Short mmCIF file of C-alpha atoms in Angstrom, two decimals:
data_model
loop_
_atom_site.label_atom_id
_atom_site.label_comp_id
_atom_site.label_asym_id
_atom_site.label_seq_id
_atom_site.Cartn_x
_atom_site.Cartn_y
_atom_site.Cartn_z
CA LEU I 3 170.95 68.87 87.55
CA HIS I 4 167.38 70.06 87.89
CA SER I 5 166.03 72.39 85.21
CA ARG I 6 166.06 75.37 87.56
CA GLN I 7 169.67 74.59 88.50
CA ILE I 8 170.61 74.50 84.84
CA HIS I 9 169.02 77.90 84.30
CA GLN I 10 170.84 79.29 87.30
CA THR I 11 174.13 77.86 86.03
CA MET I 12 173.71 79.44 82.60
CA SER I 13 172.71 82.83 84.02
CA SER I 14 175.12 82.97 86.95
CA SER I 15 177.32 85.94 87.80
CA PRO I 16 180.77 86.28 86.16
CA LYS I 17 182.44 85.21 89.36
CA GLU I 18 180.30 82.07 89.54
CA THR I 19 180.78 81.44 85.85
CA LEU I 20 184.54 81.35 86.21
CA SER I 21 184.50 79.05 89.24
CA ARG I 22 185.37 75.63 87.94
CA PRO I 23 183.52 72.65 89.52
CA PRO I 24 185.72 69.66 90.30
CA ARG I 25 186.08 67.31 87.34
CA VAL I 26 186.90 63.64 87.75
CA LEU I 27 188.05 61.15 85.12
CA PHE I 28 185.95 58.02 84.71
CA SER I 29 189.05 55.83 84.84
CA SER I 30 189.85 57.14 88.32
CA LEU I 31 186.50 56.08 89.81
CA SER I 32 186.08 53.13 92.14
CA ALA I 33 183.55 50.38 91.39
CA ALA I 34 183.13 49.96 95.14
CA LYS I 35 181.88 53.44 96.05
CA HIS I 36 181.30 55.85 93.14
CA LEU I 37 177.86 56.43 91.62
CA ILE I 38 177.34 58.59 88.51
CA LEU I 39 173.97 60.34 88.36
CA ASN I 40 173.37 62.88 85.61
CA ASN I 41 177.14 63.21 85.03
CA ARG I 42 177.60 64.06 88.72
CA ILE I 43 179.77 61.73 90.81
CA TYR I 44 178.86 60.73 94.36
CA ASN I 45 180.79 58.77 96.97
CA ILE I 46 178.23 56.41 98.54
CA GLU I 47 180.67 54.11 100.32
CA ASN I 48 178.68 54.37 103.57
CA PHE I 49 175.23 54.55 101.97
CA SER I 50 172.69 51.83 102.74
CA HIS I 51 170.27 51.55 99.81
CA PRO I 52 166.74 50.36 100.68
CA GLY I 53 166.84 48.16 97.58
CA GLY I 54 169.77 46.25 99.03
CA PRO I 55 173.43 45.83 98.09
CA VAL I 56 172.70 43.78 94.95
CA ILE I 57 170.62 46.49 93.29
CA LEU I 58 173.08 49.21 94.29
CA SER I 59 176.21 47.35 93.20
CA GLN I 60 175.09 46.95 89.59
CA ALA I 61 174.88 50.75 89.20
CA LEU I 62 178.27 51.69 90.68
CA LYS I 63 180.78 53.19 88.26
CA ARG I 64 178.32 52.84 85.38
CA ARG I 65 177.71 55.57 82.82
CA CYS I 66 174.18 54.15 82.51
CA ALA I 67 173.38 54.59 86.22
CA TRP I 68 171.17 57.62 85.51
CA GLU I 69 168.94 55.58 83.19
CA LEU I 70 168.68 52.84 85.80
CA PHE I 71 168.03 55.37 88.56
CA VAL I 72 165.25 57.25 86.75
CA SER I 73 163.44 54.13 85.57
CA HIS I 74 163.57 52.43 88.98
CA HIS I 75 162.55 55.36 91.24
CA ARG I 76 159.51 57.53 91.86
CA THR I 77 159.44 61.03 90.42
CA ASP I 78 159.76 62.73 93.81
CA ILE I 79 163.04 60.88 94.35
CA VAL I 80 164.28 61.54 90.81
CA GLU I 81 163.63 65.28 91.05
CA ASN I 82 165.22 65.59 94.50
CA TYR I 83 167.70 62.74 94.45
CA GLU I 84 170.48 64.61 96.29
CA ASP I 85 168.20 64.85 99.34
CA TYR I 86 168.34 61.07 99.64
CA LEU I 87 172.11 60.74 99.35
CA PRO I 88 174.59 61.13 102.23
CA GLU I 89 175.62 64.67 103.09
CA ASN I 90 178.79 65.79 101.29
CA ALA I 91 178.57 62.79 98.97
CA PHE I 92 179.13 64.94 95.86
CA VAL I 93 182.64 64.48 94.47
CA GLY I 94 182.57 66.34 91.15
CA TYR I 95 181.48 66.22 87.52
CA LEU I 96 182.33 63.36 85.21
CA GLN I 97 185.07 64.37 82.81
CA GLU I 98 185.53 62.04 79.87
CA GLU I 99 189.14 61.46 78.82
CA ARG I 100 188.38 62.51 75.25
CA LEU I 101 187.10 65.90 76.50
CA LEU I 102 189.83 66.44 79.06
CA LYS I 103 191.31 69.93 78.49
CA VAL I 104 188.96 72.76 79.33
CA ASP I 105 190.61 76.02 80.42
CA LEU I 106 188.68 78.69 82.28
CA ASP I 107 188.81 81.17 79.42
CA HIS I 108 187.40 78.62 77.01
CA GLU I 109 184.73 77.64 79.52
CA LYS I 110 183.64 81.28 79.83
CA ARG I 111 183.43 81.65 76.04
CA VAL I 112 181.40 78.45 75.81
CA LYS I 113 178.85 79.84 78.24
CA ASP I 114 178.82 83.16 76.39
CA GLU I 115 178.10 81.31 73.17
CA LEU I 116 175.21 79.50 74.82
CA ARG I 117 173.75 82.84 75.92
CA ASN I 118 174.60 84.83 72.75
CA PRO I 119 175.02 82.42 69.84
CA GLY I 120 176.36 83.66 66.54
CA THR I 121 179.02 86.22 67.57
CA SER I 122 182.07 86.06 65.34
CA ALA I 123 184.55 85.54 68.17
CA ASN I 124 182.57 82.70 69.61
CA GLN I 125 182.01 81.14 66.18
CA GLU I 126 185.76 81.09 65.67
CA MET I 127 186.13 79.40 69.03
CA VAL I 128 183.56 76.78 68.04
CA GLN I 129 185.43 76.06 64.79
CA ASN I 130 188.73 75.66 66.63
CA CYS I 131 187.44 73.64 69.55
CA SER I 132 187.73 70.27 67.80
CA THR I 133 191.42 70.76 67.08
CA ALA I 134 192.04 72.17 70.55
CA GLY I 135 190.55 69.07 72.19
CA ALA I 136 188.17 71.15 74.32
CA LEU I 137 184.42 71.13 74.84
CA SER I 138 182.31 72.72 72.13
CA PRO I 139 179.15 74.58 73.21
CA ALA I 140 177.02 71.62 72.14
CA GLN I 141 179.22 69.20 74.06
CA TYR I 142 179.22 71.41 77.14
CA LYS I 143 175.44 71.81 77.04
CA LEU I 144 175.05 68.05 76.65
CA GLN I 145 177.29 67.47 79.64
CA MET I 146 175.50 70.05 81.81
CA GLU I 147 171.88 69.37 81.00
CA GLY I 148 171.56 66.87 78.16
CA LYS I 149 171.77 63.73 80.25
CA TYR I 150 169.03 64.89 82.59
CA GLN I 151 166.63 65.89 79.82
CA HIS I 152 167.50 62.96 77.57
CA VAL I 153 166.49 60.42 80.21
CA TYR I 154 163.99 62.34 82.35
CA SER I 155 162.16 64.07 79.51
CA SER I 156 158.87 65.92 79.90
CA PHE I 157 157.15 62.93 78.31
CA TYR I 158 158.64 60.42 80.75
CA ALA I 159 158.08 62.70 83.76
CA THR I 160 154.43 63.21 82.84
CA LEU I 161 153.89 59.50 82.30
CA LYS I 162 155.54 58.49 85.56
CA LYS I 163 153.50 61.01 87.55
CA ARG I 164 150.25 59.82 86.00
CA VAL I 165 151.01 56.18 86.78
CA GLU I 166 152.10 57.04 90.32
CA HIS I 167 148.87 59.01 90.81
CA HIS I 168 146.85 56.01 89.64
CA LEU I 169 148.55 53.68 92.11
CA SER I 170 148.24 56.22 94.92
CA LYS I 171 144.55 56.75 94.21
CA SER I 172 144.03 52.97 94.21
CA ASN I 173 146.05 52.68 97.43
CA LYS I 174 148.42 50.16 95.81
CA SER I 175 152.14 49.70 96.30
CA HIS I 176 154.52 49.30 93.36
CA ARG I 177 155.63 45.97 94.87
CA ASP I 178 154.66 43.53 97.62
CA GLN I 179 151.46 42.38 95.97
CA PRO I 180 149.74 39.38 97.67
CA LEU I 181 149.09 37.82 94.27
CA MET I 182 152.84 37.68 93.61
CA TYR I 183 153.48 35.73 96.82
CA LEU I 184 150.73 33.29 95.85
CA LYS I 185 152.15 32.89 92.34
CA ALA I 186 155.66 32.31 93.70
CA PHE I 187 154.45 29.69 96.16
CA LEU I 188 152.36 27.80 93.60
CA SER I 189 155.05 28.02 90.89
CA LEU I 190 157.75 26.52 93.13
CA LEU I 191 155.31 23.92 94.46
CA VAL I 192 154.42 22.75 90.95
CA TYR I 193 158.10 22.62 89.94
CA ILE I 194 159.06 20.46 92.95
CA PHE I 195 155.96 18.28 92.62
CA LEU I 196 156.73 17.47 88.96
CA TYR I 197 160.37 16.75 89.84
CA VAL I 198 159.29 14.25 92.50
CA LEU I 199 156.83 12.56 90.15
CA LEU I 200 159.33 12.27 87.29
CA TYR I 201 162.16 10.81 89.36
CA PHE I 202 160.60 9.18 92.40
CA SER I 203 157.27 7.80 91.12
CA HIS I 204 157.55 4.18 89.95
CA THR I 205 154.28 4.53 88.00
CA VAL I 206 155.58 7.46 86.00
CA ARG I 207 158.95 5.85 85.32
CA GLU I 208 157.22 2.78 83.89
CA SER I 209 155.11 4.83 81.46
CA MET I 210 156.82 6.57 78.56
CA LEU I 211 153.69 8.60 77.83
CA LEU I 212 153.42 9.90 81.40
CA THR I 213 157.14 10.67 81.46
CA VAL I 214 156.97 12.70 78.26
CA MET I 215 153.84 14.59 79.32
CA LEU I 216 155.17 15.44 82.77
CA ALA I 217 158.58 16.42 81.35
CA ILE I 218 156.84 18.86 79.00
CA GLY I 219 154.90 20.21 81.97
CA TRP I 220 158.13 20.53 83.94
CA GLY I 221 159.59 22.53 81.06
CA TRP I 222 156.68 24.95 81.21
CA SER I 223 157.13 25.15 84.99
CA THR I 224 160.81 26.08 84.47
CA ALA I 225 159.86 28.90 82.10
CA ASN I 226 157.07 29.97 84.42
CA ILE I 227 159.49 30.47 87.32
CA GLY I 228 161.80 32.46 85.06
CA MET I 229 159.04 34.76 83.80
CA ASN I 230 156.96 35.15 86.96
CA ILE I 231 159.44 34.98 89.86
CA MET I 232 163.03 35.44 88.71
CA HIS I 233 162.27 38.33 86.37
CA ASP I 234 160.50 40.46 88.97
CA GLY I 235 163.00 39.52 91.67
CA ASN I 236 166.10 40.52 89.71
CA HIS I 237 164.46 43.84 88.77
CA GLY I 238 163.68 44.56 92.43
CA ALA I 239 159.97 44.43 91.54
CA PHE I 240 158.88 41.48 93.68
CA SER I 241 159.00 43.01 97.15
CA ASN I 242 159.88 46.13 99.12
CA ARG I 243 162.22 43.91 101.14
CA TRP I 244 165.55 43.65 99.34
CA TYR I 245 166.36 40.17 100.67
CA LEU I 246 163.12 38.78 99.17
CA ASN I 247 164.05 40.30 95.81
CA SER I 248 167.47 38.66 96.06
CA LEU I 249 165.95 35.34 97.09
CA THR I 250 163.43 35.28 94.24
CA GLY I 251 166.15 36.46 91.85
CA TYR I 252 168.24 33.44 92.81
CA SER I 253 165.45 31.19 91.48
CA PHE I 254 167.23 31.65 88.15
CA ASP I 255 170.34 30.04 89.64
CA PHE I 256 168.07 27.26 90.93
CA MET I 257 167.20 26.53 87.28
CA GLY I 258 170.81 26.45 86.11
CA GLY I 259 171.39 30.08 85.16
CA SER I 260 173.22 32.90 86.91
CA SER I 261 171.31 35.84 88.36
CA PHE I 262 174.52 37.91 88.39
CA VAL I 263 175.19 37.36 84.67
CA TRP I 264 171.52 37.96 83.90
CA ARG I 265 171.47 41.29 85.74
CA MET I 266 174.57 42.49 83.94
CA ILE I 267 173.36 41.50 80.46
CA HIS I 268 169.64 42.14 80.83
CA THR I 269 169.37 45.12 83.18
CA ASN I 270 172.61 47.01 82.49
CA GLY I 271 172.78 46.11 78.83
CA HIS I 272 169.40 45.41 77.25
CA HIS I 273 167.16 47.60 79.42
CA VAL I 274 169.36 50.66 79.09
CA ASN I 275 169.95 50.26 75.32
CA THR I 276 166.79 48.58 74.04
CA ASN I 277 167.17 47.66 70.35
CA VAL I 278 170.11 50.02 69.89
CA GLU I 279 172.18 48.09 67.36
CA GLU I 280 175.54 49.23 68.68
CA LYS I 281 174.76 48.64 72.38
CA ASP I 282 171.97 46.11 73.06
CA PRO I 283 173.46 42.68 73.93
CA ASP I 284 170.15 40.94 73.11
CA ILE I 285 170.50 41.80 69.43
CA HIS I 286 174.31 41.63 69.38
CA THR I 287 175.64 39.30 66.70
CA ASN I 288 179.20 38.37 65.85
CA GLU I 289 180.31 38.04 62.26
CA PRO I 290 179.45 35.54 60.93
CA HIS I 291 176.41 34.53 62.96
CA PHE I 292 173.75 31.84 62.79
CA ARG I 293 170.88 34.33 62.56
CA ARG I 294 170.26 37.60 60.75
CA ILE I 295 167.91 39.94 62.63
CA ARG I 296 169.30 43.30 61.49
CA ASP I 297 169.64 44.79 58.02
CA SER I 298 173.17 45.92 58.83
CA GLN I 299 174.40 42.30 59.12
CA LYS I 300 176.31 40.83 56.22
CA TRP I 301 174.25 38.27 54.35
CA HIS I 302 175.36 34.61 54.17
CA PHE I 303 173.79 31.77 52.21
CA TRP I 304 172.58 29.88 55.30
CA TYR I 305 170.26 32.74 56.17
CA TRP I 306 167.97 31.40 53.43
CA PHE I 307 166.96 28.68 55.88
CA GLN I 308 166.81 30.63 59.15
CA PRO I 309 162.97 30.65 59.33
CA PHE I 310 163.21 26.85 59.52
CA TYR I 311 166.23 26.15 61.72
CA LEU I 312 165.95 29.04 64.21
CA PRO I 313 162.79 27.67 65.89
CA ILE I 314 164.78 24.50 66.59
CA MET I 315 167.76 26.46 67.89
CA TYR I 316 165.47 28.43 70.20
CA SER I 317 165.05 25.22 72.21
CA THR I 318 168.72 25.28 73.27
CA LEU I 319 168.66 28.40 75.48
CA ILE I 320 168.80 26.59 78.83
CA PHE I 321 171.61 24.33 77.55
CA GLU I 322 173.47 27.49 76.54
CA PHE I 323 173.43 28.83 80.10
CA ALA I 324 175.83 26.08 81.18
CA PHE I 325 178.52 27.38 78.82
CA ARG I 326 177.68 31.04 78.37
CA ASP I 327 177.64 31.86 82.08
CA PHE I 328 181.14 30.47 82.63
CA ALA I 329 182.49 32.32 79.59
CA ALA I 330 180.78 35.56 80.62
CA MET I 331 182.06 35.37 84.20
CA ILE I 332 185.64 34.74 83.04
CA LEU I 333 185.56 37.43 80.33
CA GLY I 334 183.70 39.92 82.51
CA ALA I 335 181.57 40.92 79.53
CA TRP I 336 179.01 39.60 77.07
CA GLY I 337 177.41 40.96 73.94
CA GLY I 338 179.30 44.25 74.26
CA THR I 339 178.17 44.84 77.87
CA ILE I 340 180.98 45.21 80.40
CA PHE I 341 180.22 43.62 83.79
CA GLN I 342 180.90 44.97 87.22
CA GLU I 343 184.03 43.49 88.75
CA VAL I 344 183.12 39.96 89.84
CA SER I 345 183.72 39.68 93.57
CA LEU I 346 184.91 36.56 95.35
CA THR I 347 181.46 36.19 96.92
CA GLU I 348 179.81 36.23 93.48
CA TRP I 349 182.23 33.58 92.25
CA ILE I 350 181.53 31.34 95.25
CA VAL I 351 177.76 31.70 94.86
CA PHE I 352 178.07 31.11 91.12
CA LEU I 353 180.01 27.86 91.53
CA LEU I 354 177.90 26.57 94.42
CA VAL I 355 174.59 26.98 92.60
CA LYS I 356 176.02 25.35 89.47
CA LEU I 357 177.04 22.36 91.60
CA TRP I 358 173.58 22.36 93.21
CA TYR I 359 171.97 22.28 89.75
CA VAL I 360 174.13 19.39 88.56
CA GLY I 361 173.39 17.62 91.84
CA TYR I 362 169.61 17.61 91.72
CA GLN I 363 169.39 17.23 87.93
CA PHE I 364 171.87 14.38 87.49
CA VAL I 365 173.52 13.10 90.68
CA VAL I 366 170.33 12.48 92.67
CA PRO I 367 168.46 10.65 89.87
CA ARG I 368 171.49 8.55 88.93
CA VAL I 369 173.34 7.88 92.19
CA ILE I 370 170.59 7.99 94.82
CA ILE I 371 167.54 6.79 92.88
CA GLY I 372 169.46 4.62 90.41
CA LEU I 373 167.72 5.70 87.21
CA SER I 374 169.22 4.98 83.82
CA TRP I 375 171.07 7.71 81.94
CA SER I 376 168.57 7.38 79.09
CA HIS I 377 165.65 8.22 81.40
CA ILE I 378 167.51 11.17 82.92
CA ALA I 379 168.54 12.46 79.49
CA LEU I 380 164.97 12.17 78.16
CA VAL I 381 163.49 14.11 81.06
CA TYR I 382 166.22 16.75 81.14
CA CYS I 383 166.27 17.37 77.39
CA LEU I 384 162.49 17.57 77.05
CA CYS I 385 162.20 19.89 80.04
CA SER I 386 165.02 22.15 78.88
CA MET I 387 163.84 22.30 75.27
CA VAL I 388 160.25 23.17 76.16
CA GLY I 389 161.33 25.74 78.74
CA SER I 390 163.80 27.30 76.28
CA GLU I 391 161.24 27.48 73.47
CA ILE I 392 158.72 29.28 75.68
CA LEU I 393 161.27 31.75 77.05
CA VAL I 394 162.81 32.63 73.69
CA CYS I 395 159.45 33.07 71.98
CA MET I 396 158.27 35.36 74.76
CA PHE I 397 161.40 37.50 74.38
CA GLN I 398 161.59 37.59 70.58
CA VAL I 399 158.00 38.73 70.01
CA ASN I 400 158.72 41.84 72.10
CA HIS I 401 161.72 43.27 70.24
CA VAL I 402 162.43 41.40 66.99
CA THR I 403 159.19 42.01 65.12
CA ASP I 404 158.01 44.01 62.14
CA LYS I 405 156.62 46.69 64.46
CA ALA I 406 159.65 47.17 66.73
CA GLU I 407 162.30 49.65 65.59
CA MET I 408 166.03 49.09 65.50
CA THR I 409 167.84 52.29 66.45
CA HIS I 410 171.34 53.49 65.60
CA CYS I 411 173.61 55.70 67.67
CA ASP I 412 174.74 59.00 66.25
CA GLU I 413 178.19 58.53 64.70
CA ASP I 414 179.66 61.57 66.45
CA THR I 415 178.09 61.60 69.91
CA PHE I 416 177.29 57.87 70.19
CA GLU I 417 173.90 58.98 71.55
CA VAL I 418 170.47 57.81 70.40
CA PRO I 419 168.45 60.43 68.45
CA HIS I 420 165.43 60.10 70.75
CA ASP I 421 164.82 60.76 74.40
CA TRP I 422 165.44 57.62 76.46
CA ALA I 423 161.81 56.69 77.21
CA SER I 424 160.84 57.24 73.59
CA PHE I 425 163.36 54.78 72.15
CA GLN I 426 162.42 52.26 74.85
CA ILE I 427 158.89 52.35 73.43
CA ARG I 428 160.00 52.43 69.80
CA GLY I 429 162.11 49.31 70.32
CA SER I 430 159.37 47.30 72.06
CA THR I 431 155.95 45.92 71.22
CA ASP I 432 153.14 44.60 73.40
CA PHE I 433 150.89 41.70 72.59
CA ALA I 434 147.40 41.07 73.93
CA PRO I 435 147.55 44.30 75.99
CA GLY I 436 145.22 44.28 78.97
CA SER I 437 144.83 40.49 78.90
CA TRP I 438 144.71 39.01 82.40
CA PHE I 439 145.67 35.53 81.12
CA TRP I 440 148.68 36.57 79.05
CA ASN I 441 149.90 38.97 81.72
CA HIS I 442 150.11 36.12 84.23
CA PHE I 443 151.24 33.45 81.78
CA SER I 444 154.13 35.61 80.53
CA GLY I 445 154.93 37.34 83.83
CA GLY I 446 154.02 40.70 82.30
CA LEU I 447 156.20 40.22 79.21
CA ASN I 448 153.16 40.82 77.00
CA HIS I 449 153.23 44.38 78.41
CA GLN I 450 156.82 44.90 77.34
CA ILE I 451 156.50 48.65 76.84
CA GLU I 452 155.15 49.11 80.36
CA HIS I 453 157.85 46.85 81.74
CA HIS I 454 160.68 48.83 80.13
CA LEU I 455 159.28 52.11 81.43
CA PHE I 456 158.55 50.73 84.93
CA PRO I 457 160.95 47.81 85.45
CA SER I 458 160.80 47.92 89.26
CA MET I 459 156.99 47.71 89.33
CA SER I 460 155.28 44.37 89.93
CA HIS I 461 153.89 43.03 86.66
CA VAL I 462 150.44 42.53 88.20
CA HIS I 463 149.90 46.31 87.71
CA TYR I 464 150.66 46.36 83.99
CA PRO I 465 147.11 45.74 82.65
CA ALA I 466 145.83 48.66 84.73
CA ILE I 467 148.51 51.16 83.69
CA GLN I 468 148.58 50.13 80.01
CA PRO I 469 145.79 52.56 78.95
CA ILE I 470 147.59 55.40 80.75
CA VAL I 471 150.83 54.65 78.87
CA GLU I 472 149.06 54.39 75.52
CA GLN I 473 147.13 57.64 76.04
CA THR I 474 150.25 59.57 77.11
CA CYS I 475 152.16 58.25 74.09
CA GLU I 476 149.38 59.48 71.82
CA GLU I 477 149.46 62.94 73.43
CA PHE I 478 153.23 63.27 72.99
CA GLY I 479 153.35 61.75 69.50
CA VAL I 480 155.33 58.68 70.57
CA PRO I 481 154.42 55.57 68.51
CA TYR I 482 152.79 52.90 70.71
CA ARG I 483 152.72 49.59 68.83
CA TYR I 484 151.15 46.30 69.83
CA TYR I 485 149.68 43.07 68.47
CA ASP I 486 146.17 41.95 69.35
CA THR I 487 147.26 38.38 70.16
CA PHE I 488 150.43 36.43 70.91
CA TRP I 489 150.06 34.57 67.61
CA ASP I 490 149.97 37.86 65.70
CA ALA I 491 153.19 38.88 67.46
CA LEU I 492 154.79 35.52 66.65
CA ARG I 493 153.89 35.96 62.99
CA GLY I 494 155.41 39.44 63.16
CA HIS I 495 158.66 37.90 64.40
CA PHE I 496 158.75 35.32 61.62
CA ARG I 497 158.04 37.98 59.01
CA VAL I 498 161.29 39.62 60.12
CA LEU I 499 163.20 36.32 59.93
CA TRP I 500 161.77 35.64 56.48
CA ARG I 501 162.50 39.12 55.11
CA LEU I 502 166.08 39.12 56.39
CA SER I 503 166.69 35.59 55.13
CA CYS I 504 166.59 36.95 51.58
CA ARG I 505 169.71 38.29 49.96
CA PRO I 506 169.51 42.12 49.86
CA SER I 507 169.55 43.69 46.43
CA SER I 508 172.70 45.58 45.52
CA GLY I 509 172.64 49.22 46.59
CA SER I 510 169.42 48.88 48.56
CA SER I 511 168.94 51.30 51.45
CA ILE I 512 168.88 50.00 54.98
CA ALA I 513 165.63 49.90 56.87
CA SER I 514 165.00 48.90 60.42
CA SER I 515 163.66 45.50 61.40
CA GLY I 516 160.22 46.90 60.59
CA GLY I 517 160.98 46.82 56.87
CA ASP I 518 158.14 49.00 55.58
CA LEU I 519 158.40 51.49 58.46
CA ASN I 520 160.32 54.73 57.99
CA LEU I 521 162.46 54.41 61.12
CA THR I 522 165.39 56.33 62.63
CA SER I 523 168.86 56.33 61.20
CA GLN I 524 169.62 54.84 57.80
CA LYS I 525 173.40 55.11 58.20
CA ALA I 526 174.25 51.41 58.30
CA LYS I 527 174.88 49.88 54.87
CA VAL I 528 174.68 46.33 53.58
CA GLN I 529 178.16 44.91 53.66
#
């Protein structure tokens, strides 16, 4: 609902007040056609999204679709989104099962309480509402207007409009940047060239030194494709043409991963719930776990050594894809994030690209070229370890540092005590902001704050919009934290690992990953 619509709703005539809008249970929605925007349900079965079916499908029947929608669209679309949807697409309001029974009389009293708080009759109603299983005034207000204002706050709206004005004034598109096409072409060319040298060149095969050096280079090339091509493609930030975004997104499958699994975990999980302990799959840890990155985790003796063994374990990420992706596809969830229903097409694509990866990594070198298993294992392990180390380090220095906050959900509402854009910034840190080199080396990951606020924007714009984001944060009192260099950020990450490796003192209060920062909720306790 727009702000003016909310005002009209709250000040409507008695007849309008008593007219009940249709309410629909979440469990009754279809993952094939229902979209939830601002707690309003739309049937978009016949809607053709300009971003393509892949982008649209990951938002269907998702409570987080409003966060995805606001962060991926221009402000003129966000503020008038119903104008872009099919006519008569509106189905009703989302009605959670736990807030099911709302009679008309109660609904009228709720609205009266919102207009005239403090009357004795209404106060009695508020006290009884929890036992009656109906909406309290706070719950009703949250359902009517909270979602809109929580995500599309005045801070976020102002920031988005300023950035859009900058791009418009510079006559630049959010996507389809010539530099990105050049980077994609050169990145894939280097990857294929190194593959040919490592497996087809007799000179390279005869030299251990050349093999090792080129395998390390191939590992960097693998990470480079992930950061510079796959990442933008799967966020819909590479091109205005949806099929090019899908094609570049599938470069992750080309390297052995799964773009479908990545979109579910990264976009629907991590990007919506950045550093929220109860929701973010990137900081999700089972009990017990091999690493301790949150104060709320129970301490085990092996955490004493995590600053030493974790850097080695970081080199196993690409190996992990082979097992994690299969498990995630079968379970339909990972790290607390529930996936969309996996279609037959997704399963076929998933299995085919896995076979393709095994084919060019192992079958071609062994069967067609006739290389020894030792040579293949050396090249594959070195490449995968180097690529994994680069990728993990780039991710960890953005969110698990002594400047990034860990946020807790409210125990009652399960909501975060900040507006959505604010906790995106609080849970992220930049490094080397404005640096042309690091922006291109990391695929924009050094501008993590800008990326989380504008995920569907090509990362080539991030250095230019970074001062706008920082200035707007200062105006609105939102903490904007960054490190001057990558190495400073890496040290910040290891300070967290070192601090949390120590056994917490008995009865100590819980801080966030920042340690000395006074951050958000302190509700979690050391177990």
